[in-house]
Tab-separated table of N, CA and C in Angstrom:
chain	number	residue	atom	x	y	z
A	1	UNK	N	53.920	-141.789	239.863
A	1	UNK	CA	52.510	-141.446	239.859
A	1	UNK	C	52.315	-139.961	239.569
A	2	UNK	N	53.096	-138.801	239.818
A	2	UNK	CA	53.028	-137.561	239.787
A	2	UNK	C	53.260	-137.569	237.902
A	3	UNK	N	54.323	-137.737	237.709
A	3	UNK	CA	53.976	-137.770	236.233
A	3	UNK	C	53.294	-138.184	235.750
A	4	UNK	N	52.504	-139.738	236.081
A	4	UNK	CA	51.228	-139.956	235.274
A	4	UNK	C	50.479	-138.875	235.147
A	5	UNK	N	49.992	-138.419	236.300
A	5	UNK	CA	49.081	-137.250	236.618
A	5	UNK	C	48.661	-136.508	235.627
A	6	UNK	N	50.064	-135.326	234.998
A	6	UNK	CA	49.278	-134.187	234.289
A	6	UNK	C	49.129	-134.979	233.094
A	7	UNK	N	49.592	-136.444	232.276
A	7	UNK	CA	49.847	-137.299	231.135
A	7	UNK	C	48.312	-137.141	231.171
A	8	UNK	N	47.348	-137.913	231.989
A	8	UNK	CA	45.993	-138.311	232.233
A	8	UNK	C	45.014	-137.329	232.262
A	9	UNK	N	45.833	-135.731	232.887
A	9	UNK	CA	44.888	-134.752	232.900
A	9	UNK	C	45.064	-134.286	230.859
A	10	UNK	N	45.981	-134.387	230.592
A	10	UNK	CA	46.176	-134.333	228.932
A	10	UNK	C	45.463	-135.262	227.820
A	11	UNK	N	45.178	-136.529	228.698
A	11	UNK	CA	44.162	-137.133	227.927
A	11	UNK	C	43.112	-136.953	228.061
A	12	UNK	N	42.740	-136.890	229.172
A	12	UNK	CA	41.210	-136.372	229.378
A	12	UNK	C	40.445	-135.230	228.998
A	13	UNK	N	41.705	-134.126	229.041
A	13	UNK	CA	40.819	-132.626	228.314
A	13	UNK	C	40.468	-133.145	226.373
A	14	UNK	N	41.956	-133.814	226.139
A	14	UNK	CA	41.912	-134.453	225.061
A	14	UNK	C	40.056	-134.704	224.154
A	15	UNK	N	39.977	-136.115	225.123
A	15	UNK	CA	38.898	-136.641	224.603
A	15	UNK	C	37.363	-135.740	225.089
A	16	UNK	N	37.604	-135.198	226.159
A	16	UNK	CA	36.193	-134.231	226.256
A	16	UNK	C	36.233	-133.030	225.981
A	17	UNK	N	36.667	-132.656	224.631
A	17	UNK	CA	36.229	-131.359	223.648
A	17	UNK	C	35.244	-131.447	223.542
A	18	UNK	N	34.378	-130.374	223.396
A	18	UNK	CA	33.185	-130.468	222.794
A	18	UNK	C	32.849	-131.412	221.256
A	19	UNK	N	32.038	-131.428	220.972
A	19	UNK	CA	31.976	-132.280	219.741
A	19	UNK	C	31.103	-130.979	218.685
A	20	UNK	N	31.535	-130.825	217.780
A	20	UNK	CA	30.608	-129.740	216.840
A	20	UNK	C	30.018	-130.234	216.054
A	21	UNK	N	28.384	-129.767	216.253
A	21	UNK	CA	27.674	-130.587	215.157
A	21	UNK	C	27.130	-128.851	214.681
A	22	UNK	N	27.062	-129.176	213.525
A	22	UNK	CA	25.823	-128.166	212.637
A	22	UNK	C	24.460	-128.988	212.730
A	23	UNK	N	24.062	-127.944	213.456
A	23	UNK	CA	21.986	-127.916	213.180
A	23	UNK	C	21.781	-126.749	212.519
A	24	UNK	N	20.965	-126.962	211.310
A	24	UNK	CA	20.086	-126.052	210.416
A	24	UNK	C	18.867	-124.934	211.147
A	25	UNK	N	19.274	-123.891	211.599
A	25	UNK	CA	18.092	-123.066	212.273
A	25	UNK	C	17.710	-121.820	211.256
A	26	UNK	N	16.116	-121.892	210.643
A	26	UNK	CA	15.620	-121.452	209.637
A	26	UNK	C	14.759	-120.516	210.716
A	27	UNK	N	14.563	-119.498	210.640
A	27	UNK	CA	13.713	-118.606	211.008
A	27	UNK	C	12.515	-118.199	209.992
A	28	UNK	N	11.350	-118.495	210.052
A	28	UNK	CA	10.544	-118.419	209.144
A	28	UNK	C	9.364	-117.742	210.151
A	29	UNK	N	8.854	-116.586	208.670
A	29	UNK	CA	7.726	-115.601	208.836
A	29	UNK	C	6.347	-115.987	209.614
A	30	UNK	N	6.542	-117.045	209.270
A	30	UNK	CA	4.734	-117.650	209.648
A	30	UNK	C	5.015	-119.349	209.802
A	31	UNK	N	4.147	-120.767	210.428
A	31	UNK	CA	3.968	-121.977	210.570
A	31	UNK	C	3.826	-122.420	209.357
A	32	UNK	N	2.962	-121.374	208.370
A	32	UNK	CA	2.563	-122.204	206.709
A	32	UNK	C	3.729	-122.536	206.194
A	33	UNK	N	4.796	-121.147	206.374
A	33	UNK	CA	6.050	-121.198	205.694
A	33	UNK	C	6.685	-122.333	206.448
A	34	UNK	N	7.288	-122.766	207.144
A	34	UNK	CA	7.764	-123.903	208.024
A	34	UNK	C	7.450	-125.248	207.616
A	35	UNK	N	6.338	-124.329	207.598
A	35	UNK	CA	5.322	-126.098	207.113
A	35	UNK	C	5.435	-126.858	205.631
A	36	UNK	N	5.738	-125.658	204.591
A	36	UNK	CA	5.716	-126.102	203.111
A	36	UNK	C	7.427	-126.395	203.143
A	37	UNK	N	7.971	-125.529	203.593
A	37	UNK	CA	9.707	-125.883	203.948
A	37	UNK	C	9.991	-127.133	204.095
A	38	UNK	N	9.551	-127.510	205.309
A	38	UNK	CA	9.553	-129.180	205.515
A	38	UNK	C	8.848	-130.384	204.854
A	39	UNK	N	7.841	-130.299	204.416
A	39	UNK	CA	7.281	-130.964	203.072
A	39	UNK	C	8.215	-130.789	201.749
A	40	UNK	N	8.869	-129.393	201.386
A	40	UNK	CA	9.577	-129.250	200.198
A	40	UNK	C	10.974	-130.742	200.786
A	41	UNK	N	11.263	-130.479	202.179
A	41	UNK	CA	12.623	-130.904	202.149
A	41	UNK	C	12.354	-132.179	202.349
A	42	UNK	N	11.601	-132.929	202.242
A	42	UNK	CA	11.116	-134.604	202.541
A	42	UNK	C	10.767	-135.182	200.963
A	43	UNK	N	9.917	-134.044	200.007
A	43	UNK	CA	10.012	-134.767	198.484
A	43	UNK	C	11.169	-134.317	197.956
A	44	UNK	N	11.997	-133.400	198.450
A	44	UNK	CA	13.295	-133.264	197.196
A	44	UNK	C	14.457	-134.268	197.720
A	45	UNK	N	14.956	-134.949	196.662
A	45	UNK	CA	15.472	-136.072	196.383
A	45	UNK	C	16.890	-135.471	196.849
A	46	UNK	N	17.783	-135.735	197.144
A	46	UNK	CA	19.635	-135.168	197.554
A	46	UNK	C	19.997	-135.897	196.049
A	47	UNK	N	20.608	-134.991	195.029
A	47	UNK	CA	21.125	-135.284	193.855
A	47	UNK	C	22.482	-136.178	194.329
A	48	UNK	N	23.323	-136.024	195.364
A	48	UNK	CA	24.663	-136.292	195.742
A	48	UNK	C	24.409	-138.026	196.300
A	49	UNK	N	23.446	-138.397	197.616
A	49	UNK	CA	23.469	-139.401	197.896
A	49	UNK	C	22.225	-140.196	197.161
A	50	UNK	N	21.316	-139.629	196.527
A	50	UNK	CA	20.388	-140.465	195.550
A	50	UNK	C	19.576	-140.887	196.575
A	51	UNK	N	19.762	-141.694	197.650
A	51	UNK	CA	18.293	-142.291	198.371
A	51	UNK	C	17.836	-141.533	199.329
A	52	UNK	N	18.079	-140.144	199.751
A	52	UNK	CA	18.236	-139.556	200.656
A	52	UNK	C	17.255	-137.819	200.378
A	53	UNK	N	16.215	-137.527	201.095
A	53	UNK	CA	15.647	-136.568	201.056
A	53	UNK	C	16.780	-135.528	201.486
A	54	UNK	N	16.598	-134.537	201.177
A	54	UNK	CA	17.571	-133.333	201.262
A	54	UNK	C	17.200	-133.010	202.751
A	55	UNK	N	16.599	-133.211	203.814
A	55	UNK	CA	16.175	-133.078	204.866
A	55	UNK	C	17.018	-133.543	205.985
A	56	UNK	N	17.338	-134.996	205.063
A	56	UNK	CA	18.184	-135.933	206.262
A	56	UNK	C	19.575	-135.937	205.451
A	57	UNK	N	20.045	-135.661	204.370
A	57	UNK	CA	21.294	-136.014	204.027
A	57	UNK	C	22.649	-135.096	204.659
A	58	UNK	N	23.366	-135.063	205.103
A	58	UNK	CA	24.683	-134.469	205.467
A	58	UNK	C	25.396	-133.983	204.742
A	59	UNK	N	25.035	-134.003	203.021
A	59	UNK	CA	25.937	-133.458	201.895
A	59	UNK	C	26.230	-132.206	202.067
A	60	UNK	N	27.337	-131.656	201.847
A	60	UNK	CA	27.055	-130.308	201.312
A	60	UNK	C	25.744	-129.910	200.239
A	61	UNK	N	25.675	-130.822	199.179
A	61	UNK	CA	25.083	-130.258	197.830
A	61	UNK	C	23.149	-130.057	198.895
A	62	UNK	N	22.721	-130.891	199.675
A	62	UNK	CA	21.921	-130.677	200.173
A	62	UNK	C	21.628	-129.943	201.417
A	63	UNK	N	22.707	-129.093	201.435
A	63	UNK	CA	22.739	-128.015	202.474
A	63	UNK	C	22.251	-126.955	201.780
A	64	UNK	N	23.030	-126.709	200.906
A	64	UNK	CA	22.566	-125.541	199.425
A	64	UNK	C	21.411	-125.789	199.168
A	65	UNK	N	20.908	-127.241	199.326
A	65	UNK	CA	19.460	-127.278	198.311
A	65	UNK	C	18.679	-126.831	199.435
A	66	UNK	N	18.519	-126.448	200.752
A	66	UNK	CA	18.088	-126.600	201.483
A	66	UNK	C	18.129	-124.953	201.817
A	67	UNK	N	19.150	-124.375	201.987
A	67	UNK	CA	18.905	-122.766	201.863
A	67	UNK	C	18.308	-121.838	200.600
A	68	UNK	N	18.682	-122.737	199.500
A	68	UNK	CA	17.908	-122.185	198.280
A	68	UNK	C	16.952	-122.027	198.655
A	69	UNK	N	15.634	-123.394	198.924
A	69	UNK	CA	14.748	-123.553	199.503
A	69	UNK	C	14.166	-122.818	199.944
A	70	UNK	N	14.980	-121.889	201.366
A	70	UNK	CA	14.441	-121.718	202.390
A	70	UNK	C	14.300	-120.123	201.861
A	71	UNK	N	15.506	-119.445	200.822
A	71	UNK	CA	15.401	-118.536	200.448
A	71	UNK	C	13.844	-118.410	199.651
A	72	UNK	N	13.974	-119.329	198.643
A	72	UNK	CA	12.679	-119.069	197.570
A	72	UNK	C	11.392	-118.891	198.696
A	73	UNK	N	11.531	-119.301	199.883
A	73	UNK	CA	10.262	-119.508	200.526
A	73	UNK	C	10.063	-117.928	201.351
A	74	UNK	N	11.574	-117.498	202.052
A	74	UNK	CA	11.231	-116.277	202.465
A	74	UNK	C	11.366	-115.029	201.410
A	75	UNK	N	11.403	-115.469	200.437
A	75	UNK	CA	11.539	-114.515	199.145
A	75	UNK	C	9.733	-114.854	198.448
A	76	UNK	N	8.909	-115.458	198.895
A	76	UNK	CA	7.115	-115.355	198.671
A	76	UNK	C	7.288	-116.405	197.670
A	77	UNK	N	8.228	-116.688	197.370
A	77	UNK	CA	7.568	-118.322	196.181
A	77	UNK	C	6.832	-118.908	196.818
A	78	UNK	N	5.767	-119.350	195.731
A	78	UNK	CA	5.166	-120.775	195.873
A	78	UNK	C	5.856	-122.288	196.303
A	79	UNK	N	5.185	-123.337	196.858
A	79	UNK	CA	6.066	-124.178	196.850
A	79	UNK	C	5.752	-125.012	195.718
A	80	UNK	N	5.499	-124.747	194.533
A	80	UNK	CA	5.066	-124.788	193.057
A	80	UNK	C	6.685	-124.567	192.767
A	81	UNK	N	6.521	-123.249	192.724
A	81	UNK	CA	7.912	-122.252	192.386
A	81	UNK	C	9.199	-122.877	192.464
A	82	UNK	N	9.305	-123.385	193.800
A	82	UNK	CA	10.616	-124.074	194.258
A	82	UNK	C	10.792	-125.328	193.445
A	83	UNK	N	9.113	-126.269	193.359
A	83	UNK	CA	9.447	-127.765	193.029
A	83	UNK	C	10.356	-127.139	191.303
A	84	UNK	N	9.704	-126.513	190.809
A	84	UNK	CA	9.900	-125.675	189.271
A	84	UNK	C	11.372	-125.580	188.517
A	85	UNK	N	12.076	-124.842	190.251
A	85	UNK	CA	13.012	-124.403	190.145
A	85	UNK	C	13.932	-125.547	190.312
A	86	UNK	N	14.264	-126.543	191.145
A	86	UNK	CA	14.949	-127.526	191.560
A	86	UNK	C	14.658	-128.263	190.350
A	87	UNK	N	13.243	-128.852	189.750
A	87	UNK	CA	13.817	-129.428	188.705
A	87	UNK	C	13.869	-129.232	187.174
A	88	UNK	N	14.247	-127.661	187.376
A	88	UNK	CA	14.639	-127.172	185.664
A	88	UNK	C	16.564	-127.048	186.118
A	89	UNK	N	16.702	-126.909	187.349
A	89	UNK	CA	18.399	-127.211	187.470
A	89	UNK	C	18.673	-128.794	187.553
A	90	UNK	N	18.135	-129.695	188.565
A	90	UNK	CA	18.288	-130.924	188.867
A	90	UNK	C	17.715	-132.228	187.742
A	91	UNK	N	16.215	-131.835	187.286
A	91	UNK	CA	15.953	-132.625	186.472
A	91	UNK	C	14.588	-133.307	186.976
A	92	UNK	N	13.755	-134.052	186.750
A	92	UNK	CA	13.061	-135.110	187.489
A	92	UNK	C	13.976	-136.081	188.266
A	93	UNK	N	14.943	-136.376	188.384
A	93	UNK	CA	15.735	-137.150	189.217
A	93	UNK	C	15.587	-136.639	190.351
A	94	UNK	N	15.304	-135.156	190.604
A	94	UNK	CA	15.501	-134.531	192.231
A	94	UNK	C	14.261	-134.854	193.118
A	95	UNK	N	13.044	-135.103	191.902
A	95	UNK	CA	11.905	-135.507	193.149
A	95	UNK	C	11.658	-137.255	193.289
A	96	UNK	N	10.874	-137.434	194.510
A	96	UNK	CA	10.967	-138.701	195.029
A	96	UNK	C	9.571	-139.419	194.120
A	97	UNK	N	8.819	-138.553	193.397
A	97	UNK	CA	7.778	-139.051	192.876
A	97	UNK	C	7.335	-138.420	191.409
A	98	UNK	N	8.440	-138.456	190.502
A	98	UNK	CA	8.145	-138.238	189.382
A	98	UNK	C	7.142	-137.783	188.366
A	99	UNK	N	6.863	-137.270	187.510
A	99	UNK	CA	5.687	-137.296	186.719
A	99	UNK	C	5.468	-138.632	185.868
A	100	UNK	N	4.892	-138.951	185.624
A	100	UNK	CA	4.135	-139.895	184.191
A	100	UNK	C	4.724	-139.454	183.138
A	101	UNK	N	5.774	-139.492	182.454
A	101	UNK	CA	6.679	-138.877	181.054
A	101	UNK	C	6.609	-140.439	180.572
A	102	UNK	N	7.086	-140.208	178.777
A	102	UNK	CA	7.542	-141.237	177.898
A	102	UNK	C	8.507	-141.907	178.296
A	103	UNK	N	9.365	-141.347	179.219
A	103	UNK	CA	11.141	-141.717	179.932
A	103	UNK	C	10.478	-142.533	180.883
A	104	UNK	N	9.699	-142.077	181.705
A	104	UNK	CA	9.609	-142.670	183.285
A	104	UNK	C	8.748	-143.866	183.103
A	105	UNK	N	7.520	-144.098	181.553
A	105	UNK	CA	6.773	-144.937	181.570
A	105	UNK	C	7.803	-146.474	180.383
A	106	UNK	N	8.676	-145.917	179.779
A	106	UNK	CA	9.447	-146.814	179.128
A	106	UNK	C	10.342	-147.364	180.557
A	107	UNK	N	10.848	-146.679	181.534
A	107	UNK	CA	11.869	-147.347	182.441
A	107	UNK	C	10.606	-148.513	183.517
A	108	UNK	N	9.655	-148.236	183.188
A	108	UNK	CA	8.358	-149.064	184.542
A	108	UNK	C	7.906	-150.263	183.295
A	109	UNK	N	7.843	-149.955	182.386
A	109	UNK	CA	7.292	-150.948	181.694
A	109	UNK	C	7.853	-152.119	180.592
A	110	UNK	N	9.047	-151.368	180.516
A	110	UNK	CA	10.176	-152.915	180.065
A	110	UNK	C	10.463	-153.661	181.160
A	111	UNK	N	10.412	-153.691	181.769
A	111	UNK	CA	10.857	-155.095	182.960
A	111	UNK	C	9.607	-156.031	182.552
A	112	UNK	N	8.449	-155.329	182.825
A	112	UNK	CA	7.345	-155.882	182.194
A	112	UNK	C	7.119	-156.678	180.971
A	113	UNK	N	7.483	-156.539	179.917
A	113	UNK	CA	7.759	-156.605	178.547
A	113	UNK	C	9.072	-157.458	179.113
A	114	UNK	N	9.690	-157.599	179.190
A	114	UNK	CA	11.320	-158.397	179.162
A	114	UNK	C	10.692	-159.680	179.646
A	115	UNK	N	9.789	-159.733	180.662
A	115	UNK	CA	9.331	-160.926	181.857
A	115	UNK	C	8.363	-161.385	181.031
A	116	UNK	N	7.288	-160.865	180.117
A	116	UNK	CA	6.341	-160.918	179.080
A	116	UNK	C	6.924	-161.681	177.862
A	117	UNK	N	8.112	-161.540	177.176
A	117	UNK	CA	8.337	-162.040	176.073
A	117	UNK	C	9.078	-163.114	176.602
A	118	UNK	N	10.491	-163.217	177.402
A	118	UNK	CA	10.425	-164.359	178.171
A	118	UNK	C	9.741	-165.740	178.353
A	119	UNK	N	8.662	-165.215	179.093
A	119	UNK	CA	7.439	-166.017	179.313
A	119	UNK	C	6.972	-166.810	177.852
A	120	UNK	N	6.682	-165.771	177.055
A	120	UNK	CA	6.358	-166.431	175.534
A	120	UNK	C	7.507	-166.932	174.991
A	121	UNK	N	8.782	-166.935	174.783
A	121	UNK	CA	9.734	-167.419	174.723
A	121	UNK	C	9.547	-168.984	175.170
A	122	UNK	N	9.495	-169.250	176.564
A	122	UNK	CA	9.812	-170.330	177.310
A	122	UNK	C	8.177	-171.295	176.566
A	123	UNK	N	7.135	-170.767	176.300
A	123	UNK	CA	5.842	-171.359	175.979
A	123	UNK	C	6.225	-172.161	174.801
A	124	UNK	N	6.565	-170.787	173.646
A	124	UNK	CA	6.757	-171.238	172.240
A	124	UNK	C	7.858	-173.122	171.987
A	125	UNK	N	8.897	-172.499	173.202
A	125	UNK	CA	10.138	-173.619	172.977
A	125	UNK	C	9.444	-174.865	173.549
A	126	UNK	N	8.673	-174.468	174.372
A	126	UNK	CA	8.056	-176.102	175.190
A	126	UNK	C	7.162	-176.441	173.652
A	127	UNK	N	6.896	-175.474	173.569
A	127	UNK	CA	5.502	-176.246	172.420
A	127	UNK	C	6.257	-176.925	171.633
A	128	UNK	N	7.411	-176.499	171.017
A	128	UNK	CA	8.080	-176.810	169.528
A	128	UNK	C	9.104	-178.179	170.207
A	129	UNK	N	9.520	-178.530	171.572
A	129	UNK	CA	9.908	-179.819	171.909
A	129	UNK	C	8.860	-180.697	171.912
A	130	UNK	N	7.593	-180.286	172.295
A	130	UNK	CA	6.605	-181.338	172.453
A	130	UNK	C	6.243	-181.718	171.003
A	131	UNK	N	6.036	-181.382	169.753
A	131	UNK	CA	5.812	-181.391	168.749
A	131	UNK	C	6.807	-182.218	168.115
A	132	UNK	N	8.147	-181.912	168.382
A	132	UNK	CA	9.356	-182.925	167.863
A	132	UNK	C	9.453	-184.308	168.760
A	133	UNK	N	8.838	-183.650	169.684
A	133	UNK	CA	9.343	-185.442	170.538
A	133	UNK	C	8.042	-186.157	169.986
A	134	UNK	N	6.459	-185.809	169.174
A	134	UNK	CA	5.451	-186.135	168.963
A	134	UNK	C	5.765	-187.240	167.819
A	135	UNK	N	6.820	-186.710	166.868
A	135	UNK	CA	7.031	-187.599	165.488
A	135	UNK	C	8.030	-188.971	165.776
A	136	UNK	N	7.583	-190.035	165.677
A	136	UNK	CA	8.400	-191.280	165.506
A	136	UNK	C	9.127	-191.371	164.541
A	137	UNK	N	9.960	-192.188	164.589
A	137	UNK	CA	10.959	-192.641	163.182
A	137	UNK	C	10.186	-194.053	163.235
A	138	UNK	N	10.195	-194.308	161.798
A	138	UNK	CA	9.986	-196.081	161.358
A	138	UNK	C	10.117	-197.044	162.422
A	139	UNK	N	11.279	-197.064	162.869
A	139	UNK	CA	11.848	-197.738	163.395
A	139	UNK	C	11.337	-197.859	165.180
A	140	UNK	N	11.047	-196.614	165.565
A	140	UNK	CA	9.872	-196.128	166.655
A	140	UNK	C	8.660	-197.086	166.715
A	141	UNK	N	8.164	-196.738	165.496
A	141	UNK	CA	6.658	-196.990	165.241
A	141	UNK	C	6.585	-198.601	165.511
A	142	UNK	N	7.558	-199.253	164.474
A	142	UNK	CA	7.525	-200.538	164.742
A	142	UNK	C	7.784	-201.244	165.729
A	143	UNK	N	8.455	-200.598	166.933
A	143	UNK	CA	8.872	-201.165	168.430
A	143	UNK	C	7.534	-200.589	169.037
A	144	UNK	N	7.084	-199.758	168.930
A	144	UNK	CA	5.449	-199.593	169.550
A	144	UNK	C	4.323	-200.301	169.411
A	145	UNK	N	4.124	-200.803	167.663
A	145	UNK	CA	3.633	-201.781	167.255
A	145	UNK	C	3.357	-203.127	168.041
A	146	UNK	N	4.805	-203.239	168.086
A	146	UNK	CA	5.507	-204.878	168.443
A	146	UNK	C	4.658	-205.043	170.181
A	147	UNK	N	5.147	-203.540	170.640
A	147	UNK	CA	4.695	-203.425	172.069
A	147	UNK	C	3.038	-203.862	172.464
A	148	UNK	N	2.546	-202.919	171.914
A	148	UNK	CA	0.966	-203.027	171.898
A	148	UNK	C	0.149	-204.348	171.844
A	149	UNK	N	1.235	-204.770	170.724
A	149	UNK	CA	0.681	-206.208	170.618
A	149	UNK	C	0.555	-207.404	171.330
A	150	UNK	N	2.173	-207.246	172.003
A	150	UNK	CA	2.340	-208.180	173.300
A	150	UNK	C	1.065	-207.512	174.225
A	151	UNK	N	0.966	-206.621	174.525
A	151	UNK	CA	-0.250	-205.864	175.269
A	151	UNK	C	-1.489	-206.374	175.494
A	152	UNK	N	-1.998	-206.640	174.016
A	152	UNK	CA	-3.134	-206.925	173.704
A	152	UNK	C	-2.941	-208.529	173.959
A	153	UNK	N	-1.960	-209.320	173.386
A	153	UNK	CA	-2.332	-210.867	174.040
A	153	UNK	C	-1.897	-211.038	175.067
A	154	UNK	N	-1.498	-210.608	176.047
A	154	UNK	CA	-1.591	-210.694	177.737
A	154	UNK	C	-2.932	-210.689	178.562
C-alpha cells in the first residue's frame, strides 16, 4: 500500500494540470468599436473551415483574421474598410452574404434551369409516347373493329 501511494499521488497531479485554453481579450477605445468588431466577426466567413464565422472558429487562419480586424478597427477604419479589405485578399467567399454578381446569380439560378428543362424534358417524352401509342397498325384497327361490334350486338 505505501508504494501504491506516491504511484496515485503521480497520477493525480498527472491528470489535474491545469488545462490551457486561449481566450481572445481585445481592448477597445469605445462600445461602438466593440460593437462593429463583433458584427465584423459574425459576417466574416473563416476561409479555413468554410461554415464557420471567424468569431467561433479555432483556426489559426481565423485568429489572424480576427486581429487584423481588430487592428483595422483600432487603427480608425471603417467597418466598410475592413469588409473591403478581407475581401480584396479573401474574395466574396469570406462573407456570409454575398453581393448579387453574374457568378453568384449563375450559381442560384441553374439548379433552377436544370429542374426547369428536366421538367420539359419529362412533358415533351410523355407527349411523344402518348402520340405513338395513339397510331394503330391494320391489324389493331381490325381487332377493335371486330370488338365494337360484338359490343354493339350485346
Amino acid at each position: 500500500m505505501t508504494k501504491l501511494l506516491p504511484l496515485l499521488a503521480c497520477v493525480w497531479m498527472l491528470f489535474s494540470l491545469p488545462v490551457r485554453a486561449d481566450i481572445d481579450v481585445y481592448q477597445f477605445d469605445n462600445d461602438n468599436q466593440e460593437q462593429v468588431f463583433r458584427e465584423l466577426t459574425r459576417e466574416l466567413r473563416c476561409p479555413k473551415c468554410q461554415n464557420q464565422d471567424i468569431a467561433d472558429s479555432n483556426a489559426g487562419l481565423a485568429k489572424d483574421l480576427r486581429d487584423k480586424t481588430y487592428q483595422m478597427l483600432r487603427a480608425g477604419k471603417s467597418k466598410q474598410d475592413v469588409i473591403d479589405y478581407m475581401v480584396a485578399r479573401y474574395g466574396n467567399f469570406i462573407l456570409y452574404d454575398p453581393p448579387l454578381m453574374a457568378s453568384t446569380l449563375i450559381l442560384w439560378l441553374a439548379p433552377l434551369g436544370a429542374i426547369v428543362l428536366g421538367m420539359l424534358f419529362i412533358v415533351l417524352r410523355s407527349r411523344k409516347t402518348a402520340v405513338v401509342s395513339a397510331e394503330l397498325t391494320e391489324q389493331e384497327r381490325q381487332r377493335l373493329a371486330r370488338l365494337l361490334d360484338e359490343e354493339q350486338r350485346s
